[in-house]
Amino acid sequence: MQVADLKKYIPEISNSTSIEEINKGFSNDKKFLVTNKNTKLLLRVSNIKEFQSKLNEYNTLKKLHQYSVRSSKPISIGLQQELEICYMLLSYIEGEDGEEILPKYSREEQFKIGLEAGRELKKMHNLEADSSISNWYERKSLKNKKYIEAYKNCGIKIKNEDKIIAFIEENEKYLKKRPNTFQHDDFHPANIIIKNKHYAGTIDFNRYDWGDPIHDFCKVALFGRSVSVPFSIGQIQGYFNSENIPEEFWRLYALYAAMSIFSSIIWTIGHDPKGLPAMLENLCLILEDHKYFEKLKPQWYD
């Protein structure tokens, strides 16, 4: 797909002064920074077969903006039969990738940005799932069973795997009657934009889901704490607007962290096999943080 074709077939960007491809992330979408004079826009291009799911994503973003969520604002969506693509045009959030910039700040600055991120995540969770979305407990339990089964056949072995599985089975009951709300499902520093040492917005909503809002903290365990512990602490405290975090939160946090041990291995094997050594290091950190889930609250939070 050539940039010239995009300008020719997508009317909203026909007068743009420059179009640059953005080569970051694991999304199947192709992403472009579109500049027109002093205005910058984000163009996401997908296979035409994905139009319905992209339309759902677009409409969900519109609903999130009703809660003043700081994210890319949806501008337009369309199809181009000639190129066999669908596309979404969004506002562009200026700033830097949190994964890259956070470690350069002081611990206090990282913590304050985390507070902002937690408050923003709380806003997202105000959006409730439609009644057509099935029960979270049933969906999550089924996914977890499939991941564990795939893990047992993948050739990789985690120390004390039986202990981790037993912890999950003992605590899965706590997923019953959990709320069904919007989940970003990939909320971590690499998808957070920071400008002038402040949270500017969240990007990459293409993996969004519906279910228990606490599941969005799974990426704190997987990625956030490795990038910045002060940010991760701030995110949790900002979300609850308090230093007194409910015990229920830690149980669910630990449960989702335990489940992520198996799902992350299978996902990485399938989508980013070269990244498997780094992922296994992160998973070892989670296991150490929780003493193989003898502890609900991770050691880095104490």
PDB file of N, CA, C and O in Angstrom, residues 257-291:
ATOM      1  N   ALA A 257      -2.816 -11.592  37.737  1.00  0.00           N
ATOM      2  CA  ALA A 257      -1.374 -11.736  37.499  1.00  0.00           C
ATOM      3  C   ALA A 257      -1.017 -13.208  37.321  1.00  0.00           C
ATOM      4  O   ALA A 257      -0.227 -13.565  36.432  1.00  0.00           O
ATOM      5  N   ALA A 258      -1.603 -14.065  38.138  1.00  0.00           N
ATOM      6  CA  ALA A 258      -1.341 -15.505  38.029  1.00  0.00           C
ATOM      7  C   ALA A 258      -1.837 -16.057  36.687  1.00  0.00           C
ATOM      8  O   ALA A 258      -1.155 -16.836  36.022  1.00  0.00           O
ATOM      9  N   MET A 259      -3.025 -15.640  36.299  1.00  0.00           N
ATOM     10  CA  MET A 259      -3.565 -16.083  35.011  1.00  0.00           C
ATOM     11  C   MET A 259      -2.678 -15.624  33.855  1.00  0.00           C
ATOM     12  O   MET A 259      -2.529 -16.326  32.843  1.00  0.00           O
ATOM     13  N   SER A 260      -2.098 -14.434  34.002  1.00  0.00           N
ATOM     14  CA  SER A 260      -1.285 -13.876  32.915  1.00  0.00           C
ATOM     15  C   SER A 260       0.009 -14.664  32.694  1.00  0.00           C
ATOM     16  O   SER A 260       0.608 -14.567  31.622  1.00  0.00           O
ATOM     17  N   ILE A 261       0.434 -15.428  33.680  1.00  0.00           N
ATOM     18  CA  ILE A 261       1.645 -16.244  33.512  1.00  0.00           C
ATOM     19  C   ILE A 261       1.491 -17.162  32.298  1.00  0.00           C
ATOM     20  O   ILE A 261       2.364 -17.226  31.426  1.00  0.00           O
ATOM     21  N   PHE A 262       0.346 -17.824  32.210  1.00  0.00           N
ATOM     22  CA  PHE A 262       0.130 -18.800  31.136  1.00  0.00           C
ATOM     23  C   PHE A 262      -0.308 -18.138  29.834  1.00  0.00           C
ATOM     24  O   PHE A 262       0.185 -18.488  28.755  1.00  0.00           O
ATOM     25  N   SER A 263      -1.205 -17.164  29.939  1.00  0.00           N
ATOM     26  CA  SER A 263      -1.683 -16.504  28.712  1.00  0.00           C
ATOM     27  C   SER A 263      -0.563 -15.740  28.023  1.00  0.00           C
ATOM     28  O   SER A 263      -0.489 -15.709  26.786  1.00  0.00           O
ATOM     29  N   SER A 264       0.349 -15.140  28.795  1.00  0.00           N
ATOM     30  CA  SER A 264       1.433 -14.356  28.199  1.00  0.00           C
ATOM     31  C   SER A 264       2.424 -15.236  27.448  1.00  0.00           C
ATOM     32  O   SER A 264       2.950 -14.848  26.400  1.00  0.00           O
ATOM     33  N   ILE A 265       2.682 -16.415  27.985  1.00  0.00           N
ATOM     34  CA  ILE A 265       3.583 -17.347  27.291  1.00  0.00           C
ATOM     35  C   ILE A 265       2.994 -17.746  25.942  1.00  0.00           C
ATOM     36  O   ILE A 265       3.673 -17.694  24.905  1.00  0.00           O
ATOM     37  N   ILE A 266       1.713 -18.113  25.939  1.00  0.00           N
ATOM     38  CA  ILE A 266       1.074 -18.557  24.701  1.00  0.00           C
ATOM     39  C   ILE A 266       0.957 -17.415  23.703  1.00  0.00           C
ATOM     40  O   ILE A 266       1.210 -17.590  22.505  1.00  0.00           O
ATOM     41  N   TRP A 267       0.586 -16.229  24.194  1.00  0.00           N
ATOM     42  CA  TRP A 267       0.467 -15.074  23.287  1.00  0.00           C
ATOM     43  C   TRP A 267       1.815 -14.745  22.659  1.00  0.00           C
ATOM     44  O   TRP A 267       1.913 -14.496  21.452  1.00  0.00           O
ATOM     45  N   THR A 268       2.875 -14.750  23.462  1.00  0.00           N
ATOM     46  CA  THR A 268       4.207 -14.385  22.960  1.00  0.00           C
ATOM     47  C   THR A 268       4.723 -15.413  21.955  1.00  0.00           C
ATOM     48  O   THR A 268       5.321 -15.046  20.937  1.00  0.00           O
ATOM     49  N   ILE A 269       4.493 -16.686  22.218  1.00  0.00           N
ATOM     50  CA  ILE A 269       4.898 -17.726  21.269  1.00  0.00           C
ATOM     51  C   ILE A 269       4.225 -17.484  19.914  1.00  0.00           C
ATOM     52  O   ILE A 269       4.847 -17.619  18.855  1.00  0.00           O
ATOM     53  N   GLY A 270       2.959 -17.105  19.952  1.00  0.00           N
ATOM     54  CA  GLY A 270       2.194 -16.929  18.723  1.00  0.00           C
ATOM     55  C   GLY A 270       2.432 -15.622  18.000  1.00  0.00           C
ATOM     56  O   GLY A 270       2.345 -15.559  16.775  1.00  0.00           O
ATOM     57  N   HIS A 271       2.729 -14.534  18.759  1.00  0.00           N
ATOM     58  CA  HIS A 271       2.802 -13.203  18.150  1.00  0.00           C
ATOM     59  C   HIS A 271       4.186 -12.561  18.151  1.00  0.00           C
ATOM     60  O   HIS A 271       4.463 -11.690  17.330  1.00  0.00           O
ATOM     61  N   ASP A 272       5.025 -12.958  19.100  1.00  0.00           N
ATOM     62  CA  ASP A 272       6.339 -12.305  19.208  1.00  0.00           C
ATOM     63  C   ASP A 272       7.363 -13.295  19.763  1.00  0.00           C
ATOM     64  O   ASP A 272       7.921 -13.081  20.840  1.00  0.00           O
ATOM     65  N   PRO A 273       7.629 -14.388  19.042  1.00  0.00           N
ATOM     66  CA  PRO A 273       8.520 -15.430  19.574  1.00  0.00           C
ATOM     67  C   PRO A 273       9.912 -14.920  19.959  1.00  0.00           C
ATOM     68  O   PRO A 273      10.510 -15.430  20.904  1.00  0.00           O
ATOM     69  N   LYS A 274      10.411 -13.905  19.257  1.00  0.00           N
ATOM     70  CA  LYS A 274      11.723 -13.349  19.600  1.00  0.00           C
ATOM     71  C   LYS A 274      11.698 -12.647  20.958  1.00  0.00           C
ATOM     72  O   LYS A 274      12.731 -12.478  21.602  1.00  0.00           O
ATOM     73  N   GLY A 275      10.508 -12.230  21.372  1.00  0.00           N
ATOM     74  CA  GLY A 275      10.377 -11.540  22.648  1.00  0.00           C
ATOM     75  C   GLY A 275      10.149 -12.471  23.824  1.00  0.00           C
ATOM     76  O   GLY A 275       9.962 -12.015  24.956  1.00  0.00           O
ATOM     77  N   LEU A 276      10.181 -13.796  23.579  1.00  0.00           N
ATOM     78  CA  LEU A 276       9.894 -14.762  24.641  1.00  0.00           C
ATOM     79  C   LEU A 276      10.866 -14.675  25.811  1.00  0.00           C
ATOM     80  O   LEU A 276      10.423 -14.691  26.973  1.00  0.00           O
ATOM     81  N   PRO A 277      12.195 -14.569  25.595  1.00  0.00           N
ATOM     82  CA  PRO A 277      13.105 -14.452  26.751  1.00  0.00           C
ATOM     83  C   PRO A 277      12.787 -13.265  27.651  1.00  0.00           C
ATOM     84  O   PRO A 277      12.788 -13.393  28.881  1.00  0.00           O
ATOM     85  N   ALA A 278      12.479 -12.117  27.043  1.00  0.00           N
ATOM     86  CA  ALA A 278      12.138 -10.922  27.837  1.00  0.00           C
ATOM     87  C   ALA A 278      10.828 -11.135  28.592  1.00  0.00           C
ATOM     88  O   ALA A 278      10.700 -10.731  29.759  1.00  0.00           O
ATOM     89  N   MET A 279       9.858 -11.778  27.928  1.00  0.00           N
ATOM     90  CA  MET A 279       8.586 -12.033  28.597  1.00  0.00           C
ATOM     91  C   MET A 279       8.776 -12.981  29.780  1.00  0.00           C
ATOM     92  O   MET A 279       8.211 -12.769  30.859  1.00  0.00           O
ATOM     93  N   LEU A 280       9.582 -14.019  29.610  1.00  0.00           N
ATOM     94  CA  LEU A 280       9.823 -14.961  30.708  1.00  0.00           C
ATOM     95  C   LEU A 280      10.502 -14.271  31.890  1.00  0.00           C
ATOM     96  O   LEU A 280      10.224 -14.595  33.045  1.00  0.00           O
ATOM     97  N   GLU A 281      11.362 -13.288  31.612  1.00  0.00           N
ATOM     98  CA  GLU A 281      11.968 -12.500  32.696  1.00  0.00           C
ATOM     99  C   GLU A 281      10.897 -11.730  33.457  1.00  0.00           C
ATOM    100  O   GLU A 281      10.919 -11.677  34.693  1.00  0.00           O
ATOM    101  N   ASN A 282       9.975 -11.110  32.729  1.00  0.00           N
ATOM    102  CA  ASN A 282       8.884 -10.375  33.373  1.00  0.00           C
ATOM    103  C   ASN A 282       8.024 -11.300  34.224  1.00  0.00           C
ATOM    104  O   ASN A 282       7.594 -10.939  35.336  1.00  0.00           O
ATOM    105  N   LEU A 283       7.762 -12.491  33.708  1.00  0.00           N
ATOM    106  CA  LEU A 283       6.930 -13.448  34.447  1.00  0.00           C
ATOM    107  C   LEU A 283       7.630 -13.928  35.714  1.00  0.00           C
ATOM    108  O   LEU A 283       6.978 -14.121  36.749  1.00  0.00           O
ATOM    109  N   CYS A 284       8.943 -14.099  35.636  1.00  0.00           N
ATOM    110  CA  CYS A 284       9.705 -14.471  36.837  1.00  0.00           C
ATOM    111  C   CYS A 284       9.615 -13.376  37.893  1.00  0.00           C
ATOM    112  O   CYS A 284       9.532 -13.660  39.098  1.00  0.00           O
ATOM    113  N   LEU A 285       9.607 -12.122  37.444  1.00  0.00           N
ATOM    114  CA  LEU A 285       9.454 -10.996  38.370  1.00  0.00           C
ATOM    115  C   LEU A 285       8.110 -11.071  39.091  1.00  0.00           C
ATOM    116  O   LEU A 285       8.025 -10.844  40.300  1.00  0.00           O
ATOM    117  N   ILE A 286       7.054 -11.369  38.335  1.00  0.00           N
ATOM    118  CA  ILE A 286       5.721 -11.486  38.944  1.00  0.00           C
ATOM    119  C   ILE A 286       5.729 -12.573  40.013  1.00  0.00           C
ATOM    120  O   ILE A 286       5.216 -12.379  41.128  1.00  0.00           O
ATOM    121  N   LEU A 287       6.319 -13.709  39.690  1.00  0.00           N
ATOM    122  CA  LEU A 287       6.357 -14.827  40.639  1.00  0.00           C
ATOM    123  C   LEU A 287       7.149 -14.467  41.891  1.00  0.00           C
ATOM    124  O   LEU A 287       6.754 -14.816  43.004  1.00  0.00           O
ATOM    125  N   GLU A 288       8.240 -13.733  41.710  1.00  0.00           N
ATOM    126  CA  GLU A 288       9.024 -13.284  42.871  1.00  0.00           C
ATOM    127  C   GLU A 288       8.252 -12.226  43.659  1.00  0.00           C
ATOM    128  O   GLU A 288       8.282 -12.213  44.899  1.00  0.00           O
ATOM    129  N   ASP A 289       7.579 -11.334  42.946  1.00  0.00           N
ATOM    130  CA  ASP A 289       6.789 -10.282  43.605  1.00  0.00           C
ATOM    131  C   ASP A 289       5.755 -10.864  44.555  1.00  0.00           C
ATOM    132  O   ASP A 289       5.453 -10.280  45.605  1.00  0.00           O
ATOM    133  N   HIS A 290       5.184 -12.007  44.160  1.00  0.00           N
ATOM    134  CA  HIS A 290       4.084 -12.605  44.925  1.00  0.00           C
ATOM    135  C   HIS A 290       4.496 -13.873  45.669  1.00  0.00           C
ATOM    136  O   HIS A 290       3.632 -14.548  46.237  1.00  0.00           O
ATOM    137  N   LYS A 291       5.794 -14.176  45.678  1.00  0.00           N
ATOM    138  CA  LYS A 291       6.273 -15.394  46.329  1.00  0.00           C
ATOM    139  C   LYS A 291       5.453 -16.606  45.871  1.00  0.00           C
ATOM    140  O   LYS A 291       4.950 -17.395  46.668  1.00  0.00           O
TER     141      LYS A 291
END
